Coordinates of C-alpha atoms and ligand atoms in Angstrom, one line a residue:
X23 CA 9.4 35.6 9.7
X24 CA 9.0 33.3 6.8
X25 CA 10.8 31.7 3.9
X26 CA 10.6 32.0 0.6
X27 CA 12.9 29.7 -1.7
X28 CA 12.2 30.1 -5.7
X29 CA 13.6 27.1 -7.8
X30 CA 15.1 27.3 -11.3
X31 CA 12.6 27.7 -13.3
X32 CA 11.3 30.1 -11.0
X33 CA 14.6 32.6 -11.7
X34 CA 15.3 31.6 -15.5
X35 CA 14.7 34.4 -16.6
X36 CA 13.9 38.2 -16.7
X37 CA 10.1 37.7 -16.6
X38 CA 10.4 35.1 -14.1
X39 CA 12.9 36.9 -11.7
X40 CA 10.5 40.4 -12.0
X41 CA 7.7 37.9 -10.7
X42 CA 9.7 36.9 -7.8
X43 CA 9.8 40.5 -6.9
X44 CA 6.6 41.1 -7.0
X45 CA 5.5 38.2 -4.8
X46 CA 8.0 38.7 -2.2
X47 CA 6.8 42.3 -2.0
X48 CA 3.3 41.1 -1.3
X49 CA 5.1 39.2 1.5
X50 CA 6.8 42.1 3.5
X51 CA 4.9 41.9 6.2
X52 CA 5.8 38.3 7.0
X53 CA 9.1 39.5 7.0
X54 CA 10.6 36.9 4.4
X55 CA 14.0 35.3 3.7
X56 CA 14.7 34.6 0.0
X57 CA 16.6 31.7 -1.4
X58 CA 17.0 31.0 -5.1
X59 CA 18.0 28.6 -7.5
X60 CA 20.4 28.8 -10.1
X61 CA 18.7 30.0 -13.3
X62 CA 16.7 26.8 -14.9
X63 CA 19.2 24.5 -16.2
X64 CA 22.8 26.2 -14.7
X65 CA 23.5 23.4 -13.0
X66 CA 23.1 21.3 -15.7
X67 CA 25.5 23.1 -18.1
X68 CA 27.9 23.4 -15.6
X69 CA 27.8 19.7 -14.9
X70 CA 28.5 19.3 -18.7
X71 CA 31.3 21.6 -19.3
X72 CA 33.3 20.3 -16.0
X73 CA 32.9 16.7 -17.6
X74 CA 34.0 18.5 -21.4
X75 CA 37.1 19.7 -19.3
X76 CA 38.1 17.0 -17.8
X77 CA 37.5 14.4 -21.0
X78 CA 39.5 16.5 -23.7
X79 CA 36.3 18.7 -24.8
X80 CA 38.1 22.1 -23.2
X81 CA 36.7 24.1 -26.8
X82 CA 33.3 22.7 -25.9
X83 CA 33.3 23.8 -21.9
X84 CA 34.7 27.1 -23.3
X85 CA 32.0 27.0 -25.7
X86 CA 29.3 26.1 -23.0
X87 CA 30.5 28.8 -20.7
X88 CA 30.3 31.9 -23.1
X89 CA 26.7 30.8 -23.6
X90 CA 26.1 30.4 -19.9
X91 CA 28.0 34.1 -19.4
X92 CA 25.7 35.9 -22.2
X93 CA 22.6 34.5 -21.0
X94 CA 23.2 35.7 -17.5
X95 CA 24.6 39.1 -18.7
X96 CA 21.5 39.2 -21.0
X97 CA 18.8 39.1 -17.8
X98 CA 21.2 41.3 -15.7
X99 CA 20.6 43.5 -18.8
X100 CA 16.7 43.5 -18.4
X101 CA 16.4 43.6 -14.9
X102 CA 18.8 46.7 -13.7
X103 CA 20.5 49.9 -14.9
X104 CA 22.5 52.8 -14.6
X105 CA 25.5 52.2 -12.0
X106 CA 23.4 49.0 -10.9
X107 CA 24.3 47.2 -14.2
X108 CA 27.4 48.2 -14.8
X109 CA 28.6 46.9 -11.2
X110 CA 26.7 43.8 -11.9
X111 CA 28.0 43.0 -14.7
X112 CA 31.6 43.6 -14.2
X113 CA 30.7 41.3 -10.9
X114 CA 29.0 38.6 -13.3
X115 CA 32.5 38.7 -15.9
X116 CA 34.7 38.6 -12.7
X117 CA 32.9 35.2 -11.6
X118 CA 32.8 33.8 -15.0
X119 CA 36.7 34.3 -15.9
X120 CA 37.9 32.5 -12.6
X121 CA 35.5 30.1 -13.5
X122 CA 37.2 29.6 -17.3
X123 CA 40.4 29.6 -14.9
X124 CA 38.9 26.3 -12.8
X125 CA 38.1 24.8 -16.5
X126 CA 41.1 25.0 -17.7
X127 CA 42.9 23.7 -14.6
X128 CA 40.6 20.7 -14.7
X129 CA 41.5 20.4 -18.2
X130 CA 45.5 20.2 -18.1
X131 CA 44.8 18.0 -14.9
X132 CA 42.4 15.6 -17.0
X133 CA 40.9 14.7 -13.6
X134 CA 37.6 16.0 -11.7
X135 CA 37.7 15.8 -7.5
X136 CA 34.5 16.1 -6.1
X137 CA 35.6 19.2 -4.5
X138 CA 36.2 20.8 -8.1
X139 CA 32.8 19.3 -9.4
X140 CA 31.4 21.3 -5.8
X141 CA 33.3 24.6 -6.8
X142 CA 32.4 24.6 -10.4
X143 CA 28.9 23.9 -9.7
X144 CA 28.5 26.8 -6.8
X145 CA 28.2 29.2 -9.6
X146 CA 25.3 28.5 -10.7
X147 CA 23.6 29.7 -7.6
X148 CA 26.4 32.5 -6.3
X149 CA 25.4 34.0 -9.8
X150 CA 21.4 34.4 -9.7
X151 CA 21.7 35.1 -5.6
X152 CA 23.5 38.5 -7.2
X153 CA 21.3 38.9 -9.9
X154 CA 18.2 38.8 -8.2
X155 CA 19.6 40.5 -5.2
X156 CA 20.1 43.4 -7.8
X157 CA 16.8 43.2 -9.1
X158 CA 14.8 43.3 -5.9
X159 CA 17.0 46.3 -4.7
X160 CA 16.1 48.0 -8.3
X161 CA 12.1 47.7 -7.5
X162 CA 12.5 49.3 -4.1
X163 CA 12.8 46.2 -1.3
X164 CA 15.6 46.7 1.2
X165 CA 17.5 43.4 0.4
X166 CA 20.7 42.0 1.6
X167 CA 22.9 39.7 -0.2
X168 CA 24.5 36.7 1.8
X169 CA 26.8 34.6 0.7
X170 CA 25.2 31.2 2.2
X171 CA 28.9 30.1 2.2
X172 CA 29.2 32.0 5.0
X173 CA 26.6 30.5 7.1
X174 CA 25.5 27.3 6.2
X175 CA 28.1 25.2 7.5
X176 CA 28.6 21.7 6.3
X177 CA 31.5 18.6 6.4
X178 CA 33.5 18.3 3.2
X179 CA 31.3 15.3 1.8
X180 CA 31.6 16.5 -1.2
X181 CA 28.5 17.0 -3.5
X182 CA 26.1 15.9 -0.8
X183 CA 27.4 17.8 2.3
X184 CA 25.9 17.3 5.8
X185 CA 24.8 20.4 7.4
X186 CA 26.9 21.1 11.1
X187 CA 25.6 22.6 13.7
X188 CA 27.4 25.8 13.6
X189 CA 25.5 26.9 11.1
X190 CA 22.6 27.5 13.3
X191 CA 25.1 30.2 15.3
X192 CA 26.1 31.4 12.1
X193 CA 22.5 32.6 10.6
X194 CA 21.6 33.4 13.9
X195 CA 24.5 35.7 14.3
X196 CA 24.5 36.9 10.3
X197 CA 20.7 36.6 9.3
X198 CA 18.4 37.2 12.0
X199 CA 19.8 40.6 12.8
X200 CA 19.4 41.6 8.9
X201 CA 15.2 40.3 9.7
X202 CA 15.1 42.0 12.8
X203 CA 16.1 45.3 10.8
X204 CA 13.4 44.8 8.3
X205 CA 16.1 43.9 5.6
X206 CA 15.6 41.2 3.4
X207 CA 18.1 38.7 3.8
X208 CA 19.1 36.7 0.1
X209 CA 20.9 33.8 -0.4
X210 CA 21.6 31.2 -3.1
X211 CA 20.6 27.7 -2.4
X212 CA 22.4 24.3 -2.7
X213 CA 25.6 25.9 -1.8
X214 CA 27.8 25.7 1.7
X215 CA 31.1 25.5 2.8
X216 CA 33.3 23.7 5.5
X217 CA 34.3 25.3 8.3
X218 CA 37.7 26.0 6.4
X219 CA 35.6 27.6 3.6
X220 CA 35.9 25.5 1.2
X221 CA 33.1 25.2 -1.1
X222 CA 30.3 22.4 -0.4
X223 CA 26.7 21.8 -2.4
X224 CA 24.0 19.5 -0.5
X225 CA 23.3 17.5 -3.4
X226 CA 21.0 18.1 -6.7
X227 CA 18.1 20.0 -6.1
X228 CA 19.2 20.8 -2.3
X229 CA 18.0 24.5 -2.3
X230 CA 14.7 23.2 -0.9
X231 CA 17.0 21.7 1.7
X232 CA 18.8 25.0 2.6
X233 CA 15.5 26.5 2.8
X234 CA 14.4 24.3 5.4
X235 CA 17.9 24.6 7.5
X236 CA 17.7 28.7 7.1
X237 CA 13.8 28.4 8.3
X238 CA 14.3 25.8 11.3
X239 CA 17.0 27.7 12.3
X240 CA 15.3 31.0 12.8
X241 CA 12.0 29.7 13.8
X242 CA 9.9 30.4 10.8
X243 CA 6.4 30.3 10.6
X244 CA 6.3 29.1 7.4
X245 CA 8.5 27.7 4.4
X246 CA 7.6 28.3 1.2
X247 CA 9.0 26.6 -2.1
X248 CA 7.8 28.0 -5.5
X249 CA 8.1 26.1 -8.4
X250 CA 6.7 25.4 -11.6
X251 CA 3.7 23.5 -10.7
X252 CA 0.8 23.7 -8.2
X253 CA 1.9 22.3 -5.3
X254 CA 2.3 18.4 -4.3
X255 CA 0.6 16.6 -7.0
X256 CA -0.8 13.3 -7.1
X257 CA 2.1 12.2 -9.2
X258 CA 4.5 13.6 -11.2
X259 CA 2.3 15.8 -13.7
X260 CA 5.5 15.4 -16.6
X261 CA 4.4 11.4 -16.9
X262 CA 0.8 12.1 -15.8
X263 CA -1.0 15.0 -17.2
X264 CA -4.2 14.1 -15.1
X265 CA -1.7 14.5 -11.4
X266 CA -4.3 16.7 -9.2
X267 CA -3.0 18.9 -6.5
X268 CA -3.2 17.4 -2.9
X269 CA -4.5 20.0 -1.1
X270 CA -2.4 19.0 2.5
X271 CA -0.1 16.5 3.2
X272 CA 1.2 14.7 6.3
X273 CA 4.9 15.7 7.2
X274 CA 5.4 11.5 7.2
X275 CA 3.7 11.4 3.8
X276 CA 5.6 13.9 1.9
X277 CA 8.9 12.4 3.4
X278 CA 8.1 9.4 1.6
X279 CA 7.4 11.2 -1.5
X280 CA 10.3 13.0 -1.4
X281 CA 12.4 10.4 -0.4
X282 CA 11.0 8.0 -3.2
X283 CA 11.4 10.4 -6.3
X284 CA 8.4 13.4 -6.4
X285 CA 11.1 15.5 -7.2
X286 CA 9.2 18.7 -6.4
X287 CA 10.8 18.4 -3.0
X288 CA 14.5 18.1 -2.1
X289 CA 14.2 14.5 0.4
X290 CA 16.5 16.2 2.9
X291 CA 13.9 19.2 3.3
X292 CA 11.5 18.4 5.7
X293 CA 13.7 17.0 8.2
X294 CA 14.8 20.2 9.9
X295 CA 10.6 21.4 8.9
X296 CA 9.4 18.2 11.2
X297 CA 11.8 18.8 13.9
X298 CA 10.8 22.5 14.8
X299 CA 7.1 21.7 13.3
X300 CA 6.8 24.4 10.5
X301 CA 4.4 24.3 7.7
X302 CA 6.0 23.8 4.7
X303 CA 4.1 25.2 1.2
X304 CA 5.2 24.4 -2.5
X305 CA 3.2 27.2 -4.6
X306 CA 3.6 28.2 -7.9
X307 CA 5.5 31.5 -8.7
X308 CA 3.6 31.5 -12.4
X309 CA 0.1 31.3 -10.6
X310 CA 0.6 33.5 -6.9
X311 CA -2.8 32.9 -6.1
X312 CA -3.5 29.2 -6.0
X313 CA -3.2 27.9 -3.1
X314 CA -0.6 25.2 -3.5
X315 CA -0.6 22.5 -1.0
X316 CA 0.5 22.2 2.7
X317 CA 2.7 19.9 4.2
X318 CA 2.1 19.6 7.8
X319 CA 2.3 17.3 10.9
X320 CA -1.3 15.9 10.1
X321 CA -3.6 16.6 7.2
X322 CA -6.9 15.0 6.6
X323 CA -7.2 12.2 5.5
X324 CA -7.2 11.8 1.9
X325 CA -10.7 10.4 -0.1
X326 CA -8.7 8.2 -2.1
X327 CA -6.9 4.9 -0.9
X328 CA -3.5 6.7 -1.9
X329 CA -2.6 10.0 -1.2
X330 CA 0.0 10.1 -4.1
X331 CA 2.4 8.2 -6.3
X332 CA 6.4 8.7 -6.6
X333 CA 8.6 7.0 -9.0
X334 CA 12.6 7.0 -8.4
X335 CA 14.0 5.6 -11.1
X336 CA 18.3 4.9 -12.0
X337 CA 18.5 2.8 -9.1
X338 CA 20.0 -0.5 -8.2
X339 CA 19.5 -3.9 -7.2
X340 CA 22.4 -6.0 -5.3
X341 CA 21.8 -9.5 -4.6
X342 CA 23.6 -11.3 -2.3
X343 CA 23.9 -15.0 -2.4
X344 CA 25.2 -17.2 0.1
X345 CA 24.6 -20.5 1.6
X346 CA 26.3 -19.7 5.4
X347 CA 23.2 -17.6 5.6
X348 CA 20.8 -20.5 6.1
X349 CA 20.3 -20.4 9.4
X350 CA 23.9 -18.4 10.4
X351 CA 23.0 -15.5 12.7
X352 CA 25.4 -12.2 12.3
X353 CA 25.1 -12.9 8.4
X354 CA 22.7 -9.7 8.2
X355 CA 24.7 -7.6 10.5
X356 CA 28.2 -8.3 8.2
X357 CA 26.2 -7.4 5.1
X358 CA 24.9 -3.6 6.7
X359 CA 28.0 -3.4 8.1
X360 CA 29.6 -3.8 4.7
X361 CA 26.9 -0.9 3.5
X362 CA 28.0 1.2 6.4
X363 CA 31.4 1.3 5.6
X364 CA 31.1 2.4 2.0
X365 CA 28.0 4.9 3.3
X366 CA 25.7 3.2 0.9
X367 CA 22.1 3.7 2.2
X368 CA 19.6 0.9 1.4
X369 CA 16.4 2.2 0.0
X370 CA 14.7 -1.1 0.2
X371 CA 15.4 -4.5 1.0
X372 CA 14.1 -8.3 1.3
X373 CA 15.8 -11.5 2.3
X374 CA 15.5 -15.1 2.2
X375 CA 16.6 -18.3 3.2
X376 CA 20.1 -18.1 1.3
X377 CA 19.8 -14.8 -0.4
X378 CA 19.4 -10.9 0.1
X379 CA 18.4 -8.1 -2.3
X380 CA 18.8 -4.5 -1.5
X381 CA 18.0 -1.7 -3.5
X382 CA 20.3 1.0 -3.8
X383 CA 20.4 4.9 -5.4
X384 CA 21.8 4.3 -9.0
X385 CA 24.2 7.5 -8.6
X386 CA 26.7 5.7 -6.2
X387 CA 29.0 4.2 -7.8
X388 CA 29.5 0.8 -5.9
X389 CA 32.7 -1.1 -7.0
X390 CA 34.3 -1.3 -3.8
X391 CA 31.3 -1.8 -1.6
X392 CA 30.8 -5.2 -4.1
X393 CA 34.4 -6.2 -4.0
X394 CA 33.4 -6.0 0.2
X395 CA 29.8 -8.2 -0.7
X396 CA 31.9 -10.6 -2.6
X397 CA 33.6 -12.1 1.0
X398 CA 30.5 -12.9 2.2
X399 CA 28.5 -14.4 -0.8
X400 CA 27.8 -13.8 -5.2
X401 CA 26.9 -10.9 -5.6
X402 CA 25.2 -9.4 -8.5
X403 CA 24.0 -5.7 -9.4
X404 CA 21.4 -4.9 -11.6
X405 CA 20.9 -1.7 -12.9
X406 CA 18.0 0.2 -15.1
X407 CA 15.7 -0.3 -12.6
X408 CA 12.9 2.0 -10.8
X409 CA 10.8 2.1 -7.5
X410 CA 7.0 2.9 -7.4
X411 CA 5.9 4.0 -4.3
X412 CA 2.4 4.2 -3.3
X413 CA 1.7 6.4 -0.1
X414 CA -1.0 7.6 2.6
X415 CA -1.7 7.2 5.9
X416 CA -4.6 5.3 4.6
X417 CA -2.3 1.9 4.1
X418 CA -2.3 1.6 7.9
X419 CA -4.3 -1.7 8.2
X420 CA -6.2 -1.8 5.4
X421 CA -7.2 -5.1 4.2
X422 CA -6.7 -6.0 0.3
X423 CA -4.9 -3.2 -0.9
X424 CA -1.9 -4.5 -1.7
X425 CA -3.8 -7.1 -3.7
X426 CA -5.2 -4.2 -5.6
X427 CA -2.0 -2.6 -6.4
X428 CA -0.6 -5.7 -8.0
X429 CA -3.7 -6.4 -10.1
X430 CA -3.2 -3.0 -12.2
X431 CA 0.8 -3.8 -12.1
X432 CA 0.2 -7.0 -13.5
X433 CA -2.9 -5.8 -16.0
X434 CA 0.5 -4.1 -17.6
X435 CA 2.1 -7.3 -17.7
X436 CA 5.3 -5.9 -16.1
X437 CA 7.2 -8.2 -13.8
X438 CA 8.2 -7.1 -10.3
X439 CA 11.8 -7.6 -9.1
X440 CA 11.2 -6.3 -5.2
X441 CA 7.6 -5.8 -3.1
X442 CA 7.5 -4.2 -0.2
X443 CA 5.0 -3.1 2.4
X444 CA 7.1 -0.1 4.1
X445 CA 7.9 -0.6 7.4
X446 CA 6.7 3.1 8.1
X447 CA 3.5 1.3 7.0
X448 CA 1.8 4.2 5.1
X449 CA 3.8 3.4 1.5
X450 CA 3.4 0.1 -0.8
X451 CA 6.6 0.0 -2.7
X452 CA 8.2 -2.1 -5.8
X453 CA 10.4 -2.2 -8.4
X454 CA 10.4 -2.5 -11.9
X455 CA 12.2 -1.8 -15.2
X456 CA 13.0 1.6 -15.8
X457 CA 11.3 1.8 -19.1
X458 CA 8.2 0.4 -17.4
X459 CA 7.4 3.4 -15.3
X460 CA 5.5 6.0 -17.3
X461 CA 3.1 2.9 -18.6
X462 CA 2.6 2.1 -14.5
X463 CA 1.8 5.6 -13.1
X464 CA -0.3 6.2 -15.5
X465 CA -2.3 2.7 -14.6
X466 CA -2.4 3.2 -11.2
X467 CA -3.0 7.1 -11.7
X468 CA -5.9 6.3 -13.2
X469 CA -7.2 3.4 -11.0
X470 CA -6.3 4.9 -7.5
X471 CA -7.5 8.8 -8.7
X472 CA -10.4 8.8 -10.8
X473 CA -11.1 11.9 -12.4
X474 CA -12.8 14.7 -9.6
X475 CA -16.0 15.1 -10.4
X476 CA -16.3 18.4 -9.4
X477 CA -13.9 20.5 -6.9
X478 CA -15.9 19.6 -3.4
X479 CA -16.5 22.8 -0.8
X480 CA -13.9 21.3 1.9
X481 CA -16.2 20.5 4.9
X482 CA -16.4 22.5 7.8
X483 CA -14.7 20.0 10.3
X484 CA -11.8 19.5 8.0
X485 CA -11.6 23.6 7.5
X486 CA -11.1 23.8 11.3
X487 CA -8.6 21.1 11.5
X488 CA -6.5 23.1 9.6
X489 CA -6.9 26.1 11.2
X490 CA -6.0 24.6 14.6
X491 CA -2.9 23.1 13.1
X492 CA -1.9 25.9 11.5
X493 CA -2.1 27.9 15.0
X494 CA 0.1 25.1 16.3
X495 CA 2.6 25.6 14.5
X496 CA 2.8 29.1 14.2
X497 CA 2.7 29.1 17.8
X498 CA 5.7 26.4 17.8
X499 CA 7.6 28.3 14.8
X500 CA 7.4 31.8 16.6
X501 CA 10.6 32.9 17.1
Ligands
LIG611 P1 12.5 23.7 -8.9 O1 13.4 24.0 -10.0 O2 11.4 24.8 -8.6 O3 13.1 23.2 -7.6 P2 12.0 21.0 -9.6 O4 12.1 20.7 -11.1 O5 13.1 20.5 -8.7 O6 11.6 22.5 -9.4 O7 10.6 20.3 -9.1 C1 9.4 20.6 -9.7 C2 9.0 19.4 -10.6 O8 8.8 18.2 -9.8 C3 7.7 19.5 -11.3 O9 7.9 20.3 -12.5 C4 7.3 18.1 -11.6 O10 7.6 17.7 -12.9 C5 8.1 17.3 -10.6 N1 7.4 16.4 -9.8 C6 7.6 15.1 -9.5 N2 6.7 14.6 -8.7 C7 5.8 15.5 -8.4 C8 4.7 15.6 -7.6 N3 4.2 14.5 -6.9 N4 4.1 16.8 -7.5 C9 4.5 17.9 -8.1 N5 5.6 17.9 -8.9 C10 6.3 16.7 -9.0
LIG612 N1 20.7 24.3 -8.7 C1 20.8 23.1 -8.0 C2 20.3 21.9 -8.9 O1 19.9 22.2 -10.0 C3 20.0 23.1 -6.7 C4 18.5 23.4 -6.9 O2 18.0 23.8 -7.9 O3 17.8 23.1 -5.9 O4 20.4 20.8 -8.5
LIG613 MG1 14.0 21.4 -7.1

């Protein structure tokens, strides 16, 4: 069996969602698993009206969610008919008035939990699951709606919820049957629940991430993510127009990439992928037939020094001052500790004699982790910044390329707050201002990836690496 996950912009609409069809029904022999996305910027309106609620805007969350309603009763509309439509749609009104009911409770509250922000936000992708489900059932495919709250299982950390364990049993119990059958098995991505079923969502952009737990849990051949663009690019093609498509990618370089802002890929995802060793593809849904890139446990290596370029930007710089560091062991271990405690993961970090910085995600909102820093030393935060991350397995030992990097940072006369030469010693990594970025990437774009001359024939040893790898892991990911 294989996965197939389509992101948002990949279900926004009617067009979009009667493409999906048609490329899961070219899939039917693999015997695929759907997962989708909530329709291209749900999650984003729903963010906005639960803030309008719970800041005295209820007419404007009201507002937002009639909107939200027509435009999903509109593609309903377009894709299905007949008995089809009309229990769809009476489905789609049922789900928006107890979500106007959530609203306005969050409203006479005046106060947003996570756990509201988690249930509001579940929508998004409990509506196009249905919807698409529908659609796929109108063209003829024997499809099978699943409400992933039922089996993907996660702790109530809300908004970023860990997967448990039990949700292996759960899709082995619920969806591999459905497989088995020749069903098609749908599901929304990004959303979970506790084992008490309460609503849970593994962070922005996590639907890549339940594609990878559904997939590593039912031994998958492949995963496949379809998106808007071509696969992995070079960099981010929205601040670089000249990004090329990496053809394949190491497991340990996409992780990087991932982790360190290419937002094509949820960070979590290719955790479970690397642990059961299945190929994971990002494809485009608006072009079928390209052939997208492959992440896999090795890939050739790349021609250029650098296999790509990530930027994360909204993140954080905490110093921490303090003279008992000079020469006072423990000092290091009371400041992780401190980071521990508050579950504030360090991204990157450098120390000195009397001082320590550490960069941290600019989401997290650190008051009491620095009221915890302040026993041990001054602390200050800076905010507005951004990591650039060059990776490729290439950086292993090579002389003068860091030297390199730094010329083109400093030819845009940008200073640099933080270097680092990753410990997993395939990324070169350092921060800058935020508003610095796009003027970066595009230096380096252009002085790491020149312009392809012309697209090369891959070369015959390279063509049966892949092959051999790809019969590895199918032979590992055979259920
Ligand atoms: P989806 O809704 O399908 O999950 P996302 O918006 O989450 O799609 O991710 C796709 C976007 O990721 C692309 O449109 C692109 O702008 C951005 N992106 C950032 N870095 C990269 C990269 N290195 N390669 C490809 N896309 C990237
Ligand atoms: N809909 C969610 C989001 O926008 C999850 C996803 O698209 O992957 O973050
Ligand atoms: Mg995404």
């Amino acid at each position: 069996m294989i996965v197939m996950k389509f992101g948002g912009t990949s279900v926004e609409d009617a067009r979009a969602i009667s493409r999906l069809a048609e490329i899961v029904k070219s899939r039917l022999d693999r015997k695929p698993v759907v997962i989708v996305s909530a329709m291209a910027k749900v999650t984003d309106s729903l963010v906005a009206m639960s803030h309008a609620a719970a800041n005295g805007g209820l007419p404007d969350a009201l507002k937002l969610l009639r909107q939200l309603k027509q435009r999903h009763l509109n593609v309903a509309a377009e894709l299905v008919d007949g008995k089809r439509e009309a229990e769809l749609r009476d489905e789609i009104q049922q789900h928006f008035d107890t979500l106007q009911d959530v609203l306005r409770g969050i409203a006479s509250l005046g106060e947003l939990s996570l756990r509201t922000t988690d249930n509001v936000l579940s929508y998004g992708e409990v509506l196009s699951s249905r919807i698409v489900s529908a659609a796929l059932a109108a063209r003829g495919l024997n499809t099978v709606h699943v409400d992933s709250r039922k089996v993907i299982v996660t702790d109530s950390s809300f908004t970023r919820a860990v997967p448990a364990d039990e949700t292996n049993d759960r899709l082995r119990e619920i969806v591999k049957p459905l497989v088995n059958g020749d069903k098609v098995p749908l599901m929304g991505g990004f959303i979970a629940s506790t084992p008490e079923g309460i609503t849970t969502t593994l962070g922005r952009g996590g639907s890549d991430f339940s594609a990878a737990i559904v997939g590593a849990s039912l031994g998958a051949r492949r995963i496949e993510i379809w998106t808007d663009v071509s696969g992995m690019m070079t960099t981010d093609p929205r601040l670089c127009p000249d990004a090329q498509r990496i053809d394949a990618i190491s497991f340990d370089e996409a992780s990087e990439l991932a982790y360190f802002g290419a937002k094509v890929l949820h960070p979590a995802t290719l955790i479970p992928a690397i642990e059961k060793n299945i190929p994971v593809y990002v494809l485009n849904s608006r072009e079928p037939s390209n052939p997208g890139t492959c992440i896999r446990s090795k890939a050739p290596k790349s021609r250029n020094m650098f296999r790509a370029i990530a930027a994360k930007k909204s993140v954080r710089v905490i110093n921490i001052r303090s003279p008992r560091m000079l020469m006072a062991h423990g000092f290091l271990r009371a400041l992780f500790e401190a980071f521990d405690r508050h579950g504030v993961t360090a991204d990157l970090v450098s120390t000195s004699e009397v001082s320590v910085s550490v960069i941290i995600d600019g989401s997290r909102d650190v008051t009491a982790l620095v009221e915890d820093l302040r026993k041990l030393g001054k602390v200050e935060v800076e905010s507005g910044k951004a990591i650039i991350c060059l990776v490729g397995e290439n950086v292993r030992g090579r002389v003068g390329m860091a030297a390199s990097v730094f010329s083109v940072a400093a030819s845009c006369q940008v200073s640099l707050h933080m270097i680092s030469q990753g410990a997993s010693e395939i990324n070169i990594s350092f921060v800058i201002e935020e508003r610095d970025v796009p003027e970066v990437v595009k230096a380096l774009h252009a002085r790491f990836f020149p312009p392809r001359a012309e697209a090369k024939p891959r070369s015959r040893s390279s063509e049966v690496m892949l092959l051999r790898e790809e019969i590895a892991a199918n032979a590992a990911g055979v259920a």
